[in-house]
């Protein structure tokens, strides 16, 4: 039985680029256990190890999870594996599926083996985590929907979607033969320089589009759910709208009450506006609450990993959307943020100031 827990978001990055480095420390049957969800950069991976030793007094991570193979999430895990004991590693291994996905790629000269090697090269950081685990005889598992990782259940991605849809669309793998030329124009908007402008927004006026898309790599992020002491937790990584929607569908089919029980959530992809929509937030978090300026209580918590100098993360309109649904939003912005229940206070640590509702929001992409 779990009797206490703490979840901490460690800072990643000092410029515009953000990453994730998350620790979940809990006590189960009087035994302390640790889950690491991403390790950020090499620097933040080192900080994670030091943090565990200083505040938890432990030298083992029970479950090491990589949400998806982006450098700002996976790099630090190599340092962790080289400097701490690890019980289990949970990481997707797209290089294993070359025979299954080979026909989806247009380079007819590639064999199954050559495709696998090319994927290993492009996904070298994730593959290095896998190699280190194998070298140390650490069990390695793939986190697909339904898998249990400590107290958490994987909600997304499911195995079929990951292997047959997401992996073939990874930008780090060869382009898919299907509609290559027809899709060229779809990416042109990424090269158009946008001019920042402000958009007025009120509590009852949400401006999140419902047609946003994110990359296959981000949608492959491991979405996790746990209910601890009657409180629901969701970690999202860099998941986009489709991945979050699929996670909600899985939860509903398995009688997991996200909207009713959720008390803590990770804001996806550092607060990018291209990873959430009104529809999917309503499904995950519930409908917006009524605004009462004299009696507004935000009794749920959302953490977002955003580097100290980032001007675009988290987006104001995304922060507003979470606040409308009863969540106070806390950003790392250069310091560790801690949410806990039943764990001891720490000398020198104080309360945090949540982000405020914005009545003018930046009307640009990302």
Short mmCIF file of C-alpha atoms in Angstrom, two decimals:
data_model
loop_
_atom_site.label_atom_id
_atom_site.label_comp_id
_atom_site.label_asym_id
_atom_site.label_seq_id
_atom_site.Cartn_x
_atom_site.Cartn_y
_atom_site.Cartn_z
CA UNK A 1 0.00 0.00 0.00
CA UNK A 2 1.30 3.45 -0.95
CA UNK A 3 1.22 5.83 2.01
CA UNK A 4 3.09 8.92 0.75
CA UNK A 5 4.51 10.35 -2.45
CA UNK A 6 6.21 13.32 -4.08
CA UNK A 7 6.59 14.25 -7.72
CA UNK A 8 9.30 16.67 -8.76
CA UNK A 9 10.02 18.44 -12.04
CA UNK A 10 13.71 19.30 -12.30
CA UNK A 11 14.75 22.23 -14.52
CA UNK A 12 16.06 21.46 -18.01
CA UNK A 13 17.74 23.95 -20.33
CA UNK A 14 18.72 27.58 -19.94
CA UNK A 15 17.82 28.99 -23.34
CA UNK A 16 14.68 28.71 -25.45
CA UNK A 17 14.85 24.90 -25.61
CA UNK A 18 13.00 23.03 -22.85
CA UNK A 19 13.05 19.38 -21.79
CA UNK A 20 11.67 16.97 -19.19
CA UNK A 21 13.39 15.52 -16.13
CA UNK A 22 10.82 14.15 -13.69
CA UNK A 23 11.06 12.11 -10.48
CA UNK A 24 8.28 10.28 -8.70
CA UNK A 25 9.28 9.12 -5.20
CA UNK A 26 6.83 7.12 -3.11
CA UNK A 27 6.65 4.87 -0.06
CA UNK A 28 4.96 1.49 -0.54
CA UNK A 29 4.74 -1.02 2.33
CA UNK A 30 7.33 1.06 4.21
CA UNK A 31 9.80 0.83 1.32
CA UNK A 32 10.89 3.90 -0.67
CA UNK A 33 10.72 3.59 -4.45
CA UNK A 34 11.61 5.86 -7.34
CA UNK A 35 10.33 6.32 -10.87
CA UNK A 36 12.32 8.50 -13.28
CA UNK A 37 10.32 9.78 -16.25
CA UNK A 38 12.81 11.22 -18.75
CA UNK A 39 16.20 12.65 -17.87
CA UNK A 40 16.48 15.82 -19.92
CA UNK A 41 20.01 16.71 -20.99
CA UNK A 42 23.28 15.25 -19.68
CA UNK A 43 23.44 18.16 -17.23
CA UNK A 44 19.96 17.52 -15.90
CA UNK A 45 20.63 13.78 -15.75
CA UNK A 46 23.55 14.51 -13.44
CA UNK A 47 21.34 16.84 -11.41
CA UNK A 48 18.76 14.06 -11.13
CA UNK A 49 21.31 11.66 -9.64
CA UNK A 50 22.52 14.28 -7.17
CA UNK A 51 18.94 15.17 -6.23
CA UNK A 52 18.06 11.54 -5.49
CA UNK A 53 21.08 11.06 -3.26
CA UNK A 54 20.63 14.37 -1.44
CA UNK A 55 16.88 14.34 -0.80
CA UNK A 56 15.88 10.68 -0.95
CA UNK A 57 19.06 9.13 0.43
CA UNK A 58 18.78 6.32 -2.12
CA UNK A 59 21.05 4.88 -4.81
CA UNK A 60 18.53 2.98 -6.92
CA UNK A 61 15.81 3.94 -9.39
CA UNK A 62 13.19 1.22 -9.56
CA UNK A 63 11.68 2.22 -12.91
CA UNK A 64 13.46 4.31 -15.56
CA UNK A 65 11.10 5.50 -18.30
CA UNK A 66 11.86 7.30 -21.55
CA UNK A 67 8.75 8.99 -22.87
CA UNK A 68 10.02 9.33 -26.45
CA UNK A 69 13.34 9.59 -28.33
CA UNK A 70 14.00 13.33 -28.28
CA UNK A 71 17.35 14.55 -27.01
CA UNK A 72 15.85 16.89 -24.42
CA UNK A 73 14.13 13.91 -22.81
CA UNK A 74 16.51 10.97 -23.25
CA UNK A 75 20.07 12.36 -23.09
CA UNK A 76 20.28 12.49 -19.30
CA UNK A 77 19.15 8.89 -18.92
CA UNK A 78 22.52 7.65 -20.15
CA UNK A 79 24.21 9.46 -17.26
CA UNK A 80 21.67 8.04 -14.83
CA UNK A 81 22.29 4.49 -16.03
CA UNK A 82 26.03 4.96 -15.71
CA UNK A 83 25.82 6.34 -12.17
CA UNK A 84 22.89 4.65 -10.41
CA UNK A 85 21.40 1.23 -9.93
CA UNK A 86 18.25 0.73 -12.01
CA UNK A 87 15.63 -1.98 -11.57
CA UNK A 88 13.79 -1.78 -14.90
CA UNK A 89 14.07 0.28 -18.07
CA UNK A 90 10.95 1.14 -20.08
CA UNK A 91 11.73 2.44 -23.55
CA UNK A 92 10.33 1.98 -27.05
CA UNK A 93 12.65 0.19 -29.47
CA UNK A 94 11.64 1.14 -33.04
CA UNK A 95 14.78 -0.45 -34.47
CA UNK A 96 13.30 -3.86 -33.64
CA UNK A 97 10.49 -3.55 -36.16
CA UNK A 98 12.38 -3.21 -39.43
CA UNK A 99 10.82 -6.34 -41.00
CA UNK A 100 7.33 -5.19 -40.04
CA UNK A 101 7.62 -1.64 -41.35
CA UNK A 102 10.01 -2.07 -44.30
CA UNK A 103 7.28 -1.97 -46.94
CA UNK A 104 6.17 1.45 -45.70
CA UNK A 105 9.39 3.12 -46.86
CA UNK A 106 10.28 4.10 -50.40
CA UNK A 107 14.00 3.20 -50.50
CA UNK A 108 13.74 -0.18 -52.21
CA UNK A 109 17.47 -0.82 -51.80
CA UNK A 110 17.21 -1.08 -48.04
CA UNK A 111 17.09 -4.46 -46.39
CA UNK A 112 15.58 -5.11 -43.00
CA UNK A 113 19.02 -5.03 -41.42
CA UNK A 114 20.12 -1.82 -43.13
CA UNK A 115 16.91 -0.08 -42.12
CA UNK A 116 17.42 -1.14 -38.54
CA UNK A 117 20.97 0.22 -38.53
CA UNK A 118 19.87 3.53 -40.03
CA UNK A 119 17.21 3.86 -37.37
CA UNK A 120 19.73 3.03 -34.67
CA UNK A 121 22.00 5.79 -35.95
CA UNK A 122 19.24 8.39 -36.05
CA UNK A 123 17.89 7.33 -32.68
CA UNK A 124 21.33 6.84 -31.16
CA UNK A 125 20.56 8.36 -27.77
CA UNK A 126 17.55 6.13 -27.17
CA UNK A 127 19.47 3.13 -28.46
CA UNK A 128 22.37 3.94 -26.12
CA UNK A 129 19.97 3.82 -23.17
CA UNK A 130 18.84 0.41 -24.40
CA UNK A 131 22.45 -0.77 -24.82
CA UNK A 132 23.47 0.37 -21.35
CA UNK A 133 20.54 -1.49 -19.83
CA UNK A 134 21.43 -4.69 -21.70
CA UNK A 135 25.10 -4.37 -20.74
CA UNK A 136 24.06 -4.16 -17.08
CA UNK A 137 21.53 -7.01 -17.37
CA UNK A 138 18.68 -4.65 -16.53
CA UNK A 139 15.28 -5.87 -17.77
CA UNK A 140 14.01 -3.74 -20.66
CA UNK A 141 10.33 -3.43 -21.54
CA UNK A 142 8.34 -1.43 -24.07
CA UNK A 143 5.67 0.86 -22.62
CA UNK A 144 2.48 0.15 -24.54
CA UNK A 145 -1.09 0.86 -23.46
CA UNK A 146 -2.11 -1.46 -20.64
CA UNK A 147 1.39 -2.04 -19.26
CA UNK A 148 1.86 -1.55 -15.51
CA UNK A 149 4.90 0.39 -14.30
CA UNK A 150 4.84 0.48 -10.53
CA UNK A 151 1.58 2.23 -9.59
CA UNK A 152 1.18 3.67 -13.10
CA UNK A 153 -0.73 2.32 -16.09
CA UNK A 154 0.34 3.20 -19.63
CA UNK A 155 -2.57 4.84 -21.49
CA UNK A 156 -0.81 5.51 -24.81
CA UNK A 157 0.55 4.64 -27.31
CA UNK A 158 -0.93 1.24 -28.11
CA UNK A 159 1.39 -1.23 -29.81
CA UNK A 160 -0.30 -1.34 -33.21
CA UNK A 161 -0.50 2.45 -33.56
CA UNK A 162 3.12 2.82 -32.49
CA UNK A 163 4.57 0.21 -34.85
CA UNK A 164 2.43 0.72 -37.92
CA UNK A 165 1.62 4.44 -37.88
CA UNK A 166 3.95 6.42 -35.64
CA UNK A 167 7.32 4.79 -36.35
CA UNK A 168 6.97 5.02 -40.16
CA UNK A 169 6.27 8.75 -39.75
CA UNK A 170 9.22 9.56 -37.49
CA UNK A 171 11.22 12.40 -39.04
CA UNK A 172 14.31 10.51 -37.95
CA UNK A 173 13.47 7.58 -40.26
CA UNK A 174 13.34 7.49 -44.09
CA UNK A 175 10.30 9.26 -45.58
CA UNK A 176 7.22 7.21 -46.32
CA UNK A 177 6.56 6.46 -49.97
CA UNK A 178 2.88 7.32 -49.73
CA UNK A 179 2.05 10.85 -50.87
CA UNK A 180 5.60 12.20 -50.48
CA UNK A 181 5.18 14.95 -53.05
CA UNK A 182 1.62 15.77 -52.04
CA UNK A 183 2.79 16.47 -48.51
CA UNK A 184 5.58 18.88 -49.45
CA UNK A 185 3.35 21.93 -49.32
CA UNK A 186 1.97 20.94 -45.93
CA UNK A 187 5.31 21.74 -44.36
CA UNK A 188 5.83 25.08 -46.10
CA UNK A 189 4.07 27.00 -43.33
CA UNK A 190 6.91 26.04 -40.99
CA UNK A 191 9.16 28.38 -42.98
CA UNK A 192 6.82 31.36 -42.88
CA UNK A 193 7.95 33.96 -40.38
CA UNK A 194 5.05 35.03 -38.22
CA UNK A 195 4.68 38.41 -36.58
CA UNK A 196 3.71 38.28 -32.94
CA UNK A 197 0.37 39.83 -32.12
CA UNK A 198 -1.81 39.88 -29.06
CA UNK A 199 -5.27 38.40 -28.82
CA UNK A 200 -7.76 39.36 -26.13
CA UNK A 201 -9.07 36.45 -24.09
CA UNK A 202 -11.54 36.19 -21.22
CA UNK A 203 -12.40 33.39 -18.80
CA UNK A 204 -15.31 32.33 -20.98
CA UNK A 205 -13.54 32.83 -24.31
CA UNK A 206 -11.04 30.07 -25.15
CA UNK A 207 -8.89 30.32 -28.28
CA UNK A 208 -7.41 26.85 -28.67
CA UNK A 209 -7.85 25.47 -32.21
CA UNK A 210 -9.13 21.92 -32.60
CA UNK A 211 -7.19 21.07 -35.77
CA UNK A 212 -3.61 21.21 -34.45
CA UNK A 213 -1.12 18.45 -35.23
CA UNK A 214 2.17 17.38 -33.71
CA UNK A 215 4.96 15.10 -34.86
CA UNK A 216 4.83 11.32 -34.74
CA UNK A 217 7.78 11.33 -32.35
CA UNK A 218 5.90 13.53 -29.89
CA UNK A 219 2.73 11.50 -30.25
CA UNK A 220 4.72 8.39 -29.36
CA UNK A 221 5.22 9.82 -25.85
CA UNK A 222 4.33 7.46 -23.02
CA UNK A 223 1.18 8.72 -21.30
CA UNK A 224 0.90 7.44 -17.72
CA UNK A 225 -1.92 7.36 -15.18
CA UNK A 226 -2.00 6.45 -11.50
CA UNK A 227 -4.48 6.84 -8.67
CA UNK A 228 -2.70 7.38 -5.37
CA UNK A 229 -4.61 7.92 -2.15
CA UNK A 230 -7.68 8.79 -4.19
CA UNK A 231 -5.87 11.32 -6.36
CA UNK A 232 -5.34 10.83 -10.08
CA UNK A 233 -2.04 11.65 -11.81
CA UNK A 234 -1.28 11.92 -15.53
CA UNK A 235 2.11 12.40 -17.18
CA UNK A 236 1.98 13.32 -20.86
CA UNK A 237 5.52 13.93 -22.17
CA UNK A 238 5.22 15.74 -25.50
CA UNK A 239 1.95 14.08 -26.52
CA UNK A 240 -0.30 15.83 -28.99
CA UNK A 241 -4.06 15.93 -29.37
CA UNK A 242 -4.40 12.53 -31.06
CA UNK A 243 -2.25 10.77 -28.46
CA UNK A 244 -4.11 12.37 -25.55
CA UNK A 245 -7.44 11.51 -27.13
CA UNK A 246 -6.34 7.89 -27.55
CA UNK A 247 -5.20 7.86 -23.92
CA UNK A 248 -8.65 9.06 -22.85
CA UNK A 249 -10.34 6.38 -24.96
CA UNK A 250 -8.20 3.67 -23.34
CA UNK A 251 -8.96 5.05 -19.88
CA UNK A 252 -12.70 5.15 -20.54
CA UNK A 253 -12.72 1.58 -21.85
CA UNK A 254 -10.90 0.43 -18.71
CA UNK A 255 -13.07 2.36 -16.26
CA UNK A 256 -10.35 4.81 -15.28
CA UNK A 257 -12.09 8.02 -14.19
CA UNK A 258 -9.75 10.70 -15.47
CA UNK A 259 -12.05 13.71 -15.31
CA UNK A 260 -13.43 12.76 -11.92
CA UNK A 261 -10.21 11.71 -10.17
CA UNK A 262 -7.47 13.76 -11.80
CA UNK A 263 -5.70 16.08 -9.35
CA UNK A 264 -2.28 16.42 -10.98
CA UNK A 265 -1.35 16.63 -14.65
CA UNK A 266 1.71 17.43 -16.72
CA UNK A 267 1.05 20.15 -19.29
CA UNK A 268 2.09 18.52 -22.60
CA UNK A 269 5.18 19.61 -24.54
CA UNK A 270 6.25 22.44 -22.26
CA UNK A 271 2.97 24.29 -22.78
CA UNK A 272 2.95 24.45 -26.58
CA UNK A 273 -0.40 25.47 -28.00
CA UNK A 274 -0.02 22.87 -30.76
CA UNK A 275 -0.41 19.93 -28.37
CA UNK A 276 -3.82 20.62 -26.83
CA UNK A 277 -7.29 21.60 -27.97
CA UNK A 278 -10.52 22.57 -26.26
CA UNK A 279 -12.10 19.25 -27.18
CA UNK A 280 -9.30 17.05 -25.88
CA UNK A 281 -8.88 19.06 -22.66
CA UNK A 282 -12.59 18.73 -22.00
CA UNK A 283 -12.22 14.98 -22.40
CA UNK A 284 -9.11 14.73 -20.22
CA UNK A 285 -9.76 17.36 -17.55
CA UNK A 286 -13.45 18.15 -17.79
CA UNK A 287 -15.40 21.22 -18.87
CA UNK A 288 -14.33 24.72 -17.78
CA UNK A 289 -15.57 25.76 -14.35
CA UNK A 290 -17.72 28.83 -13.72
CA UNK A 291 -15.78 31.97 -12.92
CA UNK A 292 -16.41 33.69 -9.61
CA UNK A 293 -13.91 36.47 -8.94
CA UNK A 294 -14.73 36.40 -5.23
CA UNK A 295 -14.65 32.64 -4.76
CA UNK A 296 -12.37 31.09 -7.37
CA UNK A 297 -10.67 27.97 -6.05
CA UNK A 298 -8.16 26.11 -8.20
CA UNK A 299 -7.76 22.90 -6.19
CA UNK A 300 -5.90 20.85 -8.78
CA UNK A 301 -2.31 21.16 -9.99
CA UNK A 302 -0.61 21.24 -13.39
CA UNK A 303 3.19 21.30 -13.71
CA UNK A 304 4.93 22.38 -16.89
CA UNK A 305 8.62 22.00 -17.76
CA UNK A 306 9.81 25.23 -19.36
CA UNK A 307 13.37 26.55 -19.48
CA UNK A 308 14.18 29.70 -17.58
CA UNK A 309 14.71 31.88 -20.65
CA UNK A 310 11.95 30.47 -22.84
CA UNK A 311 9.69 33.22 -24.13
CA UNK A 312 7.20 30.95 -25.87
CA UNK A 313 6.73 28.21 -23.26
CA UNK A 314 4.34 27.84 -21.66
CA UNK A 315 1.89 29.62 -23.94
CA UNK A 316 -0.46 31.98 -22.11
CA UNK A 317 -3.52 30.57 -23.83
CA UNK A 318 -2.56 27.04 -22.72
CA UNK A 319 -2.07 28.18 -19.12
CA UNK A 320 -5.49 29.84 -19.30
CA UNK A 321 -7.08 26.65 -20.60
CA UNK A 322 -5.80 24.59 -17.66
CA UNK A 323 -6.86 27.26 -15.17
CA UNK A 324 -10.37 27.29 -16.61
CA UNK A 325 -10.61 23.61 -15.70
CA UNK A 326 -9.62 24.12 -12.08
CA UNK A 327 -5.83 23.66 -12.31
CA UNK A 328 -3.29 26.03 -10.89
CA UNK A 329 -0.31 25.98 -13.26
CA UNK A 330 3.28 25.90 -12.01
CA UNK A 331 6.28 26.23 -14.36
CA UNK A 332 9.82 25.07 -13.60
CA UNK A 333 11.53 28.13 -15.13
CA UNK A 334 14.96 27.30 -13.75
CA UNK A 335 14.11 25.65 -10.43
CA UNK A 336 12.79 22.32 -9.17
CA UNK A 337 9.08 22.20 -8.42
CA UNK A 338 7.71 19.69 -5.90
CA UNK A 339 4.19 18.36 -5.33
CA UNK A 340 3.85 16.02 -2.36
CA UNK A 341 1.55 14.25 0.07
CA UNK A 342 2.73 12.72 3.35
CA UNK A 343 6.40 13.47 2.71
CA UNK A 344 8.43 15.61 5.16
CA UNK A 345 8.97 19.32 4.66
CA UNK A 346 12.38 20.44 3.39
CA UNK A 347 14.42 23.11 5.09
CA UNK A 348 14.77 26.15 2.86
CA UNK A 349 11.97 25.13 0.53
CA UNK A 350 8.88 27.31 0.32
CA UNK A 351 5.60 27.53 -1.51
CA UNK A 352 5.48 28.36 -5.22
CA UNK A 353 3.55 31.07 -6.99
CA UNK A 354 1.33 29.71 -9.78
CA UNK A 355 1.10 31.45 -13.12
CA UNK A 356 -1.64 34.03 -13.51
CA UNK A 357 -4.54 34.13 -15.96
CA UNK A 358 -3.71 36.25 -19.00
CA UNK A 359 -6.28 38.52 -20.59
CA UNK A 360 -4.00 39.12 -23.58
CA UNK A 361 -2.34 36.10 -25.20
CA UNK A 362 0.33 35.70 -27.87
CA UNK A 363 -1.43 34.78 -31.10
CA UNK A 364 1.42 32.88 -32.79
CA UNK A 365 2.29 29.24 -33.45
CA UNK A 366 4.15 26.68 -31.25
#
